[in-house]
Coordinates of C-alpha atoms and ligand atoms in Angstrom, one line a residue:
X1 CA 63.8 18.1 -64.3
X2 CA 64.2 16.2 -67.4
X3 CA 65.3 12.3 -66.9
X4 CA 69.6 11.3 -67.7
X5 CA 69.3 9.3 -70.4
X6 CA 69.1 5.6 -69.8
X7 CA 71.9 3.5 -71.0
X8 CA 70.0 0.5 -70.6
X9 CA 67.4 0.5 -73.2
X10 CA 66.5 -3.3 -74.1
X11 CA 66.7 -6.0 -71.3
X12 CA 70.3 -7.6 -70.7
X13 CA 71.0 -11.1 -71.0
X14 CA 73.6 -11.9 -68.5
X15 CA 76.3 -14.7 -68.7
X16 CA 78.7 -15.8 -66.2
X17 CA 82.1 -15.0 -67.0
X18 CA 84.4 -18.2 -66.6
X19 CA 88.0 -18.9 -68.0
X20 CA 87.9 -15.8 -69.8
X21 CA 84.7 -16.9 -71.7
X22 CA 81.1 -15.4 -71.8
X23 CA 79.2 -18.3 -71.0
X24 CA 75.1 -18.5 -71.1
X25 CA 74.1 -20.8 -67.6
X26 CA 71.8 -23.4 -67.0
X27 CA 70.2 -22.1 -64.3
X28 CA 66.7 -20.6 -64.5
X29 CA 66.4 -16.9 -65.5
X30 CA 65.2 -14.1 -63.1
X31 CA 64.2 -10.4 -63.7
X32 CA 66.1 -7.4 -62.6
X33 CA 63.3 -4.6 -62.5
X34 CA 64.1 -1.0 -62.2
X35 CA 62.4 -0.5 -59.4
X36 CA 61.5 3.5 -60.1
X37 CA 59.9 2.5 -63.2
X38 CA 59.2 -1.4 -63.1
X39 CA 60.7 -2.0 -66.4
X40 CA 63.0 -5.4 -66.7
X41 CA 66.1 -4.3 -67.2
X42 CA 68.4 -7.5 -67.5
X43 CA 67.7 -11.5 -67.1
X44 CA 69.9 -12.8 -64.3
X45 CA 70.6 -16.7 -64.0
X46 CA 70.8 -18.5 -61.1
X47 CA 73.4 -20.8 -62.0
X48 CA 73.9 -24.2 -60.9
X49 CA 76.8 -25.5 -58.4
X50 CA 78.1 -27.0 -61.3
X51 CA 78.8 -24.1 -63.3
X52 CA 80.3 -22.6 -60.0
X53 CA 82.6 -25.8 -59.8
X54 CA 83.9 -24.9 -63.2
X55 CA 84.8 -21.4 -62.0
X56 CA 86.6 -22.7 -59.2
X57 CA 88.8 -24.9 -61.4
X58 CA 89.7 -22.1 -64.2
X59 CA 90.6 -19.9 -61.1
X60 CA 92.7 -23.1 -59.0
X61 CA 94.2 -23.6 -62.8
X62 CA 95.1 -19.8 -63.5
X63 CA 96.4 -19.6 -59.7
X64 CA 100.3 -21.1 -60.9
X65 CA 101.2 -18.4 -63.1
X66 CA 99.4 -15.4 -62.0
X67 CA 100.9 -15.5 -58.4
X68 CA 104.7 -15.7 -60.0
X69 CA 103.3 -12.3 -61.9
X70 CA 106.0 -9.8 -60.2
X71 CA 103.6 -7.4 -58.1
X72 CA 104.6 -4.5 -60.1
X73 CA 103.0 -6.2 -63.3
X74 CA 100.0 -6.7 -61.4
X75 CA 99.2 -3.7 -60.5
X76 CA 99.7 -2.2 -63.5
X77 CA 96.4 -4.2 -64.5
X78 CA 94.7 -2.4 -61.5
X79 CA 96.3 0.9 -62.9
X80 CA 94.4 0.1 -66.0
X81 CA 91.1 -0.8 -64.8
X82 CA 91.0 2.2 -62.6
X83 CA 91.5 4.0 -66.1
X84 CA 88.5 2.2 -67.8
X85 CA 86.2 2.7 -64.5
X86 CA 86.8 6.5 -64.9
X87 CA 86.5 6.6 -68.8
X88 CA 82.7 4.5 -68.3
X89 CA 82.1 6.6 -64.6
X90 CA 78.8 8.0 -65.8
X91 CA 77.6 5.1 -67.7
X92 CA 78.2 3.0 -64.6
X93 CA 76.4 5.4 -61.8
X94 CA 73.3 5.2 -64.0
X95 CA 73.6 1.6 -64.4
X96 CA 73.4 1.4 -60.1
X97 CA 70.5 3.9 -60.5
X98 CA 68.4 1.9 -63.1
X99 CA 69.4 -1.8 -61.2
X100 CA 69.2 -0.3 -57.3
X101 CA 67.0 2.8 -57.5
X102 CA 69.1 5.0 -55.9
X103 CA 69.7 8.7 -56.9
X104 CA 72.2 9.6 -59.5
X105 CA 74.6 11.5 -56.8
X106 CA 74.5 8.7 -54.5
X107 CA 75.2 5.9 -58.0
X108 CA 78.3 8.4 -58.6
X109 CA 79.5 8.5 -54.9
X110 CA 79.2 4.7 -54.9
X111 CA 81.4 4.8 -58.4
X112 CA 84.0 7.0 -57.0
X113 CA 84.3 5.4 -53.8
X114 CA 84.3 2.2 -56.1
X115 CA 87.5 3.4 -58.1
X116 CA 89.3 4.4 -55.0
X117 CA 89.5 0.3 -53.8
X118 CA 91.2 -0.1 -57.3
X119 CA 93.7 3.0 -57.1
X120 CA 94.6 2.1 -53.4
X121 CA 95.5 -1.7 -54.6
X122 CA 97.6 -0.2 -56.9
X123 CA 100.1 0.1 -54.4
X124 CA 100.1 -3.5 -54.1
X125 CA 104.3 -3.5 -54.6
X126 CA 104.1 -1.6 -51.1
X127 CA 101.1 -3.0 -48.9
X128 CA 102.1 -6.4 -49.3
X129 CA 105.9 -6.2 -48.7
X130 CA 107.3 -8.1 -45.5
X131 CA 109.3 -7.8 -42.9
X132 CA 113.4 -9.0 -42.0
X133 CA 115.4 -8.6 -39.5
X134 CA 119.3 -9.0 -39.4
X135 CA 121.0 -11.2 -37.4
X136 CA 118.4 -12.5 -35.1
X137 CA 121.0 -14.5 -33.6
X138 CA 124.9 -14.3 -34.5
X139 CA 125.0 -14.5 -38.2
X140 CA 121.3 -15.7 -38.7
X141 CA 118.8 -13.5 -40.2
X142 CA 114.7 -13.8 -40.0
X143 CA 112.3 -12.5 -42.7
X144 CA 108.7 -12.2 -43.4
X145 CA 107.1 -12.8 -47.0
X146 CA 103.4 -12.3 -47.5
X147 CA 102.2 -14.7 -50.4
X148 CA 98.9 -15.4 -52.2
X149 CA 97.2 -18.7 -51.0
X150 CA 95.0 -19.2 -54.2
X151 CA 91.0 -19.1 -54.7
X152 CA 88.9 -16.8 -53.0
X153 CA 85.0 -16.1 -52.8
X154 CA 83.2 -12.9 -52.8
X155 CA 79.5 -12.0 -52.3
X156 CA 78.0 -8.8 -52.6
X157 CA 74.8 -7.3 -50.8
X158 CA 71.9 -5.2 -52.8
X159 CA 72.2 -2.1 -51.4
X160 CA 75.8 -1.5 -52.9
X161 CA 75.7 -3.2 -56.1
X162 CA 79.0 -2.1 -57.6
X163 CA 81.3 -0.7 -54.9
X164 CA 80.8 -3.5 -52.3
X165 CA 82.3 -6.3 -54.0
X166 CA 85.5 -3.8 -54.6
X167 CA 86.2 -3.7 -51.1
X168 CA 87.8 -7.2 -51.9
X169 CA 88.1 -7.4 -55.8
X170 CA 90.9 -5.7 -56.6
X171 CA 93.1 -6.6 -53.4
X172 CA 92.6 -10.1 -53.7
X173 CA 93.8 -10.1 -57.5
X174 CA 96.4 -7.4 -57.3
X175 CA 97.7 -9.7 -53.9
X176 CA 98.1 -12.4 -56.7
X177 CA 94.7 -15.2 -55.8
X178 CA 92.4 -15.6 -57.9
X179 CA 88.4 -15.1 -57.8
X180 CA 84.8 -16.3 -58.2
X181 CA 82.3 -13.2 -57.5
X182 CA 78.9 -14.0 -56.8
X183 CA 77.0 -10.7 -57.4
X184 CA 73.5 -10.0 -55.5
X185 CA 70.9 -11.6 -58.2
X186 CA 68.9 -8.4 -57.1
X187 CA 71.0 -6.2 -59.0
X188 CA 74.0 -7.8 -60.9
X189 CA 74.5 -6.0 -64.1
X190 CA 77.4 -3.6 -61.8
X191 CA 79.7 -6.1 -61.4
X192 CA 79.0 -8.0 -65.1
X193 CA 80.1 -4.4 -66.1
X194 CA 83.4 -4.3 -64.2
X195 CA 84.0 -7.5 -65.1
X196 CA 83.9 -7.0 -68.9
X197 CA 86.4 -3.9 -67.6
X198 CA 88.8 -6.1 -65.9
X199 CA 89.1 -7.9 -69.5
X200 CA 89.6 -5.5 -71.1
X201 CA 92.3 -4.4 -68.5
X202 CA 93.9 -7.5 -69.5
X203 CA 93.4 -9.5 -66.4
X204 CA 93.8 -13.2 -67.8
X205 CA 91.4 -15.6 -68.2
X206 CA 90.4 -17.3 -64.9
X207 CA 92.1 -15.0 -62.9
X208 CA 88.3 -13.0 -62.4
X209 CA 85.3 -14.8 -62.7
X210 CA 81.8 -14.3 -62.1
X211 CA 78.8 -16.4 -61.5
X212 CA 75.6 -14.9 -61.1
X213 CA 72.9 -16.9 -58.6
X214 CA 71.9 -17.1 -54.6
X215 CA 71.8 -19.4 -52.0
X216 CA 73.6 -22.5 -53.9
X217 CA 76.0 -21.1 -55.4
X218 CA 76.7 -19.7 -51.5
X219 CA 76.6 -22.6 -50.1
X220 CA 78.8 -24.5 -52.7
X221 CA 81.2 -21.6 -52.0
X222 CA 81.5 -22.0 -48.4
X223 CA 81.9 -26.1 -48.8
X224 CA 84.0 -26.1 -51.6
X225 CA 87.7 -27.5 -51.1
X226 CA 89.4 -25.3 -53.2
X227 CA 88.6 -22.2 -52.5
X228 CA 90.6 -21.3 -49.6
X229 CA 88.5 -18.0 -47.9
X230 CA 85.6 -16.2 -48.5
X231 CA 84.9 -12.4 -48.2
X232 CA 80.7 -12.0 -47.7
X233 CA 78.8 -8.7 -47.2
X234 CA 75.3 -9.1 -46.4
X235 CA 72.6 -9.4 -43.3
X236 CA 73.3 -11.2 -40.0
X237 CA 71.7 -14.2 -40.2
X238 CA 73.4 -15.3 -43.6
X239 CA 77.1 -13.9 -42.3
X240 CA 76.9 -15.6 -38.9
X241 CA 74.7 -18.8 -39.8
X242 CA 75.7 -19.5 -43.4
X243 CA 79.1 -17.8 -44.2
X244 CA 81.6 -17.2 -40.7
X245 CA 80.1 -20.8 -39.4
X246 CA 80.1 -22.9 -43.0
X247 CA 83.8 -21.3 -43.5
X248 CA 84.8 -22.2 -39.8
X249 CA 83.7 -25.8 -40.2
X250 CA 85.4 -26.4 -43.7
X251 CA 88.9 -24.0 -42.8
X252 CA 88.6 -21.3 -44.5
X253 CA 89.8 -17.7 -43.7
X254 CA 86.5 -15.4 -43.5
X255 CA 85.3 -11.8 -43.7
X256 CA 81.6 -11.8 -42.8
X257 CA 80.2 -8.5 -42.8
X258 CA 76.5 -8.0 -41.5
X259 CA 73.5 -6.2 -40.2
X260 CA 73.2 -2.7 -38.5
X261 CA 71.6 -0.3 -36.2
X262 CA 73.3 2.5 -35.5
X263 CA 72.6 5.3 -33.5
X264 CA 73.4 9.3 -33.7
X265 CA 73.6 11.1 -30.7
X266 CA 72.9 15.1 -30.5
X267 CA 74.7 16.7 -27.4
X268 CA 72.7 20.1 -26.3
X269 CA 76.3 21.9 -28.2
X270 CA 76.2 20.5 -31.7
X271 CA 75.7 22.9 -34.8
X272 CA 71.5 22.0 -34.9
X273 CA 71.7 23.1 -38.6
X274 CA 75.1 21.3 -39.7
X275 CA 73.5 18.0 -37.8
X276 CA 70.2 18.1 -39.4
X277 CA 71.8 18.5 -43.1
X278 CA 74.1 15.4 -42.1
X279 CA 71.4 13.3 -40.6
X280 CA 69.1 13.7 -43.6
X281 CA 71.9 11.6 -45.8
X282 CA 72.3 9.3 -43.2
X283 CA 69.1 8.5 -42.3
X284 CA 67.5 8.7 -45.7
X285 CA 69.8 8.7 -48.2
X286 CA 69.9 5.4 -50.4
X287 CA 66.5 5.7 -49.2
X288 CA 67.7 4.3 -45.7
X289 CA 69.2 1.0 -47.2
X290 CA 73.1 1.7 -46.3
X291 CA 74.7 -0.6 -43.3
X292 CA 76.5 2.8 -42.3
X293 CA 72.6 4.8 -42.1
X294 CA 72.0 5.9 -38.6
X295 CA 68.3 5.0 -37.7
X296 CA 67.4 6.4 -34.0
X297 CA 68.6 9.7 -33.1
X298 CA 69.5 10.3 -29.4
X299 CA 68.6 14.0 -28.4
X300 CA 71.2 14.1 -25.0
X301 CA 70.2 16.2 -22.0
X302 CA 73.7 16.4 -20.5
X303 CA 73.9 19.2 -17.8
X304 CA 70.0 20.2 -18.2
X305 CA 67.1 20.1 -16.3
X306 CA 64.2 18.4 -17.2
X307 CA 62.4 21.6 -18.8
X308 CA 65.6 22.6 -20.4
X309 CA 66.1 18.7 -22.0
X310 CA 62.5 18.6 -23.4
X311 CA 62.5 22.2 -25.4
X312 CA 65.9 21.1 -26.6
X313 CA 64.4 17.8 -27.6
X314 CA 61.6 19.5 -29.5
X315 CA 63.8 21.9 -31.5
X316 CA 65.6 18.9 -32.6
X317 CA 62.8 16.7 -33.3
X318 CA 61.1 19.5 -35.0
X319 CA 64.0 20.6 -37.3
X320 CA 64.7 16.8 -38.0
X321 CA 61.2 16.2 -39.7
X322 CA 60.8 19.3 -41.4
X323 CA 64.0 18.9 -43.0
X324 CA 62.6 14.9 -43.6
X325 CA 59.4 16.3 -44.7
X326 CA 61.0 18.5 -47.7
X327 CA 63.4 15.7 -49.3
X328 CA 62.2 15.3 -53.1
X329 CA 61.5 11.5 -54.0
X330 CA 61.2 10.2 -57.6
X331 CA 63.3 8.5 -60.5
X332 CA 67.0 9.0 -59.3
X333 CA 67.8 9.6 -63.0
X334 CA 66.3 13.1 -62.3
X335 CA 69.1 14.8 -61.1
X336 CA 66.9 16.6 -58.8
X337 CA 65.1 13.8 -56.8
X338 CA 67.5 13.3 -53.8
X339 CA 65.6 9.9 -52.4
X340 CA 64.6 6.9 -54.8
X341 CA 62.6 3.8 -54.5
X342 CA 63.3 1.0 -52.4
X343 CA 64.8 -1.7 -54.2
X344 CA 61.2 -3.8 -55.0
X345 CA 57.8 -4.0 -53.5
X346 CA 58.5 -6.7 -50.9
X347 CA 61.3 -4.6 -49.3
X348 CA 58.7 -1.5 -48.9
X349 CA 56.5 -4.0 -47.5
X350 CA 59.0 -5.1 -45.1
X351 CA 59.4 -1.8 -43.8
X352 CA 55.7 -0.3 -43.8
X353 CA 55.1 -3.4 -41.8
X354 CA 57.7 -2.2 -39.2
X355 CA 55.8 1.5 -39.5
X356 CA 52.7 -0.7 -38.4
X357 CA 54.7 -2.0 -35.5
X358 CA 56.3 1.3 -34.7
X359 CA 52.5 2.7 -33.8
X360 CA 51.4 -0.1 -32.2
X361 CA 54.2 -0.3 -30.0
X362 CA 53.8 3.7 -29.0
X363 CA 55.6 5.8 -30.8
X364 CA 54.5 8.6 -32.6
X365 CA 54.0 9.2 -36.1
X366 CA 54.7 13.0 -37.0
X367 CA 56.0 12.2 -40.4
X368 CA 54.5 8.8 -42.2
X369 CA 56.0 8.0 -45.4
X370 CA 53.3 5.5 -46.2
X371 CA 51.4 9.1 -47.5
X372 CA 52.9 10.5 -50.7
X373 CA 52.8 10.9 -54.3
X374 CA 54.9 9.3 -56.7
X375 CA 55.4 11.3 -59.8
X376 CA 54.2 10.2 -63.3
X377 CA 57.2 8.8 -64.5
X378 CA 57.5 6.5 -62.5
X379 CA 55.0 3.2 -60.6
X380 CA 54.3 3.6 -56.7
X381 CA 55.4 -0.2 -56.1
X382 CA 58.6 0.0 -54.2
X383 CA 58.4 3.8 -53.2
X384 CA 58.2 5.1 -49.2
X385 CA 58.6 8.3 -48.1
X386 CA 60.5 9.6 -45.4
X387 CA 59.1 8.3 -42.2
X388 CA 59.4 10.1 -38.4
X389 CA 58.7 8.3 -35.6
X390 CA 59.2 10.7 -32.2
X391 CA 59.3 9.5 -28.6
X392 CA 60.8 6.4 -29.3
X393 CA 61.9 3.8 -26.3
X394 CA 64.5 1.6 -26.5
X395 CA 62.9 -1.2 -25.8
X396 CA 60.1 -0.9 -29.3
X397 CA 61.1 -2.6 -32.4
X398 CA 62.1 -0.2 -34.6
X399 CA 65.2 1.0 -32.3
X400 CA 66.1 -2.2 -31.9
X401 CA 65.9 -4.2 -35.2
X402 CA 67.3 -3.1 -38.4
X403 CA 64.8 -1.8 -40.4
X404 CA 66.5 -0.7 -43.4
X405 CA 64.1 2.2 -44.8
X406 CA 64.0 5.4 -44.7
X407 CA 62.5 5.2 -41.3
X408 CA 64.2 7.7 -38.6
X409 CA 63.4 7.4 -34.5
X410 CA 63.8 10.0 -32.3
X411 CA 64.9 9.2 -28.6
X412 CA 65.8 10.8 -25.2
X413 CA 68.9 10.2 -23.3
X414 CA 69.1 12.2 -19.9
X415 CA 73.1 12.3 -20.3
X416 CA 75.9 10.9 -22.5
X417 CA 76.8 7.8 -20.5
X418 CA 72.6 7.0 -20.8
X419 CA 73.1 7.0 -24.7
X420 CA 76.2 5.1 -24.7
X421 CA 74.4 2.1 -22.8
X422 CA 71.4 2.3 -25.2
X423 CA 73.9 1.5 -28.0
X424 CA 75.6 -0.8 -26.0
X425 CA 72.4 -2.7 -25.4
X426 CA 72.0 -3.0 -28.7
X427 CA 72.9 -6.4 -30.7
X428 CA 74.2 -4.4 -33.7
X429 CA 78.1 -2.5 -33.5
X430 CA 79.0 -1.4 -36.9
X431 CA 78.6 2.3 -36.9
X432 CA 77.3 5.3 -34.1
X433 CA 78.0 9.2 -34.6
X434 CA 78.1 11.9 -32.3
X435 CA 77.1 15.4 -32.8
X436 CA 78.7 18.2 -30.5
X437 CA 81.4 20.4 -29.8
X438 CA 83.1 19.3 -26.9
X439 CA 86.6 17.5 -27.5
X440 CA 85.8 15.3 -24.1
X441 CA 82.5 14.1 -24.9
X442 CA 83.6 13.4 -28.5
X443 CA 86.5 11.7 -26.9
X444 CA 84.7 9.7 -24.7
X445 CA 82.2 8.4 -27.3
X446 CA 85.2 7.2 -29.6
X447 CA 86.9 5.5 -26.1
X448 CA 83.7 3.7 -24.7
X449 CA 81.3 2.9 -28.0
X450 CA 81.4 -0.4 -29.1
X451 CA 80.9 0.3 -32.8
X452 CA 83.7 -0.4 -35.6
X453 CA 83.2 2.6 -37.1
X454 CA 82.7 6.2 -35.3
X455 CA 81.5 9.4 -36.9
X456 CA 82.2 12.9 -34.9
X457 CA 80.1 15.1 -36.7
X458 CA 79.5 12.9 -39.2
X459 CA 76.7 11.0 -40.5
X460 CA 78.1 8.5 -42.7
X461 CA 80.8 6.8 -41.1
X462 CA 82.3 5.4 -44.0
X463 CA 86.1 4.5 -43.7
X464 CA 88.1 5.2 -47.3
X465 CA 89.9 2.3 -49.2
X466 CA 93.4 2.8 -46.7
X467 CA 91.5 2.0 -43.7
X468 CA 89.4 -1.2 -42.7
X469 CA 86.0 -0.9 -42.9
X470 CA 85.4 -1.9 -39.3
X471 CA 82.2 -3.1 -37.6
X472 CA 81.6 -5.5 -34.7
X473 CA 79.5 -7.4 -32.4
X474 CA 76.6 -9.2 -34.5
X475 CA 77.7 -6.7 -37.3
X476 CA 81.0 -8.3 -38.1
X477 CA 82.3 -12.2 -37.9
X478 CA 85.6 -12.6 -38.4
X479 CA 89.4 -10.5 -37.4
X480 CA 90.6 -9.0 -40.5
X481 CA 88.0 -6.9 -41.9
X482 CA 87.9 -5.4 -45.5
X483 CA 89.7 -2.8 -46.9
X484 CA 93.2 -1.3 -46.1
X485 CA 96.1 -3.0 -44.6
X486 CA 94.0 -5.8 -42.9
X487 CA 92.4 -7.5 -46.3
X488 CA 95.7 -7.3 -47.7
X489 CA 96.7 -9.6 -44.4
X490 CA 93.4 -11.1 -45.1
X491 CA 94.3 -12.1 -48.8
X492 CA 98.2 -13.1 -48.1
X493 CA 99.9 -15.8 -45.5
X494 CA 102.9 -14.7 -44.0
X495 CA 106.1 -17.2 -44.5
X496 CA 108.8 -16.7 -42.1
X497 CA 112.5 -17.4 -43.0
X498 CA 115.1 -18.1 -40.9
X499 CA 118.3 -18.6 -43.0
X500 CA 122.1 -19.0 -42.1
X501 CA 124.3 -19.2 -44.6
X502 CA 127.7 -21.7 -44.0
Ligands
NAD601 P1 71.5 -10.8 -47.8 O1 72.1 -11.4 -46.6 O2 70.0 -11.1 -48.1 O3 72.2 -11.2 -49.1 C1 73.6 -11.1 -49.3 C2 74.2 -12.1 -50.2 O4 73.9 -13.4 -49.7 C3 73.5 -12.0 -51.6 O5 74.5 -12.2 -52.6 C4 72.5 -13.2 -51.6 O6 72.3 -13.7 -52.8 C5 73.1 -14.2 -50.6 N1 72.1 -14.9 -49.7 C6 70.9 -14.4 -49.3 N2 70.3 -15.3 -48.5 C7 71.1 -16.4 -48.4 C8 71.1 -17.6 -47.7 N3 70.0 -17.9 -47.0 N4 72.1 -18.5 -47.9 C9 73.2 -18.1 -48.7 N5 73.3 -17.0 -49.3 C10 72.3 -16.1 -49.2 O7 71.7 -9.2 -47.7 P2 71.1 -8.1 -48.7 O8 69.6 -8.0 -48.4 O9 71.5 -8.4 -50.1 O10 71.9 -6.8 -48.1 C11 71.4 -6.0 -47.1 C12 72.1 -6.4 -45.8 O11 73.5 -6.3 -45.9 C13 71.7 -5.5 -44.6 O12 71.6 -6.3 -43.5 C14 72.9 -4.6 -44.5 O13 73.1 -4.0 -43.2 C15 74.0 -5.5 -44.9 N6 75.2 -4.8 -45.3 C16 76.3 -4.8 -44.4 C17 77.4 -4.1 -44.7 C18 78.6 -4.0 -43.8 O14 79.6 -3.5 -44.2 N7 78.5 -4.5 -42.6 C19 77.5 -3.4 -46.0 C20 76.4 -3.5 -46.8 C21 75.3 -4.2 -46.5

């Protein structure tokens, strides 16, 4: 099929956005590549902790007035940015395809799920209202008032260039603080875009700012003294070392968000066909690179004997990589390729080296996305194919680490309470699905897993903009999480009042 037109056609120079101003940085330039076709696509700065200082002191300096904004006025800037995000939706799901790699659908699924973060926060009037009650004691009554505390910091991840950083974006504003957004400098040109949108929405100047850049511009976020919490999605080691430990030891409230493995686990009951279908956008879609993918698959015994678990194991392990073997991979601008690149080369060789390890280690290879074709339009550097790997132990490295590729590992589990300790043995608790029938085993899975967010029958675990998106053990640091009710707590103190009147 013929390729979407591009609306990226000459290499973007991209500016931090500061007070309201467009502002070229100091910092040294990097490329953003389309990674389907290898093309530069943008140069992204990676600006210095000075520039960042200044975006902390237009934001600390627009604080005063936007937080005596009545709540009503401020959302009606989130009802017009939700407005512009629809009117540019195409234009911005190829703009994730060209600067991630991922397919067109999955670009527009990001969008929409992007939007709804904004339209949710619209009811900002509501969610942040507080709480009273009369005459706590004889003629003395008690209330509750949430209220803005002033600067916060967001940091995106790669994998979900524009919807990510809108799990905290528009609550934090709408809530009345201001922001500095620090964009992945792997893909950045998403949020320059909504940026330019929130401007346009009429969102005054240092109110939203953005500062393209990487590790200093982190690290001068998590030390700097007026910005008073930081919201960070990324891996473990940069949530936990850098972000939930920097914020702990300078005061700041924190959402760190981090790694994952999750597991899906097939009961002998589930619908085999309905399963396959959802495990082949969970394992491989956004060519494995989603914090919500399931990686190992846990075919369960439960009730069988040992004949009866193995040919249900094979049916499962069979359908799993034929259906694997048949997804079409290309230039996710061809709105029939359902699997795009990896984001660059160095992230394919990250995960062909855990392929390496995954063989050595003893599992086999039935489906090795190492061996494929990339069409002509596009350059073989960052593509993998679907990958199988059958007979799988918990104890090899590719159940156990997060491999983040398109890289799916079938298991055995003689019984339900069998999978629910390999998951529990596992670091990682952000997401686990089950696949069945049965009401009690579904029940018991949601009880007993220690995952923030569970899937019954489905693959992608992915909570909408009311609820939190949930996650624990070394996959969240913090207590409030993003999204829903509990990032509007995150992004407000409560004041209590106790008033008597003579
Ligand atoms: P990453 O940790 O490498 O980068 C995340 C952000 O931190 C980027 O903006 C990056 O510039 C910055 N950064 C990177 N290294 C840093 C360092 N040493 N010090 C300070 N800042 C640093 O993560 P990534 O590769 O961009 O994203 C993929 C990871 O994010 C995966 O582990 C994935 O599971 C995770 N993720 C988690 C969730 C979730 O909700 N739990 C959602 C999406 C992605």
């Amino acid at each position: 099929m013929a390729i979407l037109e591009e609306p990226i056609q000459e290499p973007l120079e991209l500016q931090n956005y500061i007070d309201g101003e467009w502002v070229d940085s100091e910092g040294e330039l990097r490329d953003v590549v389309n990674p389907a076709n290898g093309r530069v696509i943008a140069h992204v700065p990676i600006s210095t902790e000075a520039e960042f200082d200044q975006a902390v002191a237009a934001a600390q300096a627009a604080f005063a007035d936007w937080r005596r904004m009545p709540a009503l006025a401020r959302a009606r800037c989130m009802f017009r940015l939700k407005e512009l995000l629809e009117e540019n939706f195409e234009e911005l799901s190829r703009i994730q395809t060209m600067e991630h790699g991922k397919t067109i659908d999955e670009s527009r699924g990001e969008t929409r799920r992007g939007i709804e973060m904004v339209e949710v926060a619209t009811g900002i009037p509501t969610l942040m209202m507080g709480q009273n009650l009369e005459d706590v004691a004889a003629g003395i009554d008690e209330y509750l008032i949430r209220q803005p505390l002033g600067v916060f910091g967001i940091i995106g991840p790669y994998n979900f260039p524009f919807m990510v950083p809108l799990w905290f974006i528009p609550f934090a504003i709408a809530t009345g603080n201001t922001i500095v957004v620090k964009p992945s400098s792997e893909d950045p040109i998403s949020q320059i875009k909504i940026a330019e949108l929130a401007e346009e929405a009429g969102v005054p100047a240092g109110v939203y700012n953005v500062v393209n850049g990487g590790r200093s511009v982190v690290s001068r976020m998590v030390q700097h003294p007026d910005i008073k919490g930081v919201a960070f999605v990324g891996s473990t080691p940069v949530a936990r070392d850098v972000v939930y430990k920097g914020c702990g030891a300078t005061g700041k409230r924190v959402i760190a968000q981090g790694g994952a493995k999750n597991f899906a686990i097939v009961m002998p009951d589930a619908d085999l066909p309905a399963t396959i279908a959802a495990c082949m956008t969970s394992f491989y879609g956004n060519a494995g690179q989603r914090c919500l993918a399931n990686s190992n698959l846990v075919v369960v015994g439960e009730g069988m004997n040992p004949q009866e678990h193995q040919a249900f194991y094979r049916r499962v392990a069979d359908a799993f990589a034929e259906a694997a073997s048949k997804i079409s991979i290309g230039y996710g601008l061809d709105e029939s390729v359902q699997m795009g690149p990896l984001r660059d080369a160095a992230k394919k060789q990250r995960v062909a080296s855990y392929i390496e390890k995954g063989v050595a280690e003893g599992g086999k290879l039935v489906l090795d996305g190492r061996q494929f074709t990339v069409p002509g339009n596009c350059v073989p550097d960052a593509f993998l194919g679907p990958t199988v790997f059958e007979d799988v132990t918990p104890d090899m490295t590719i159940a156990r680490e997060e491999v983040f590729g398109p890289v799916g590992a079938v298991m055995k589990a003689a019984n339900l309470d069998e999978a629910i300790q390999m998951i529990h043995a596992n670091p990682f608790g952000n997401a686990a699905s089950i696949f069945t029938g049965n009401g009690k085993w579904a029940r018991e899975f949601q009880h007993r897993v220690e995952c923030g967010n569970i899937g019954i029958n489905i693959g992608i675990a992915a909570p909408m903009a009311m609820f939190p998106f949930s996650g624990m053990k070394d996959s969240f640091f913090g207590v409030l999480h993003g999204q829903g009710q509990d990032v509007v707590r995150f992004f407000t103190e409560s004041k209590v009042v106790v008033q008597r009147w003579f």
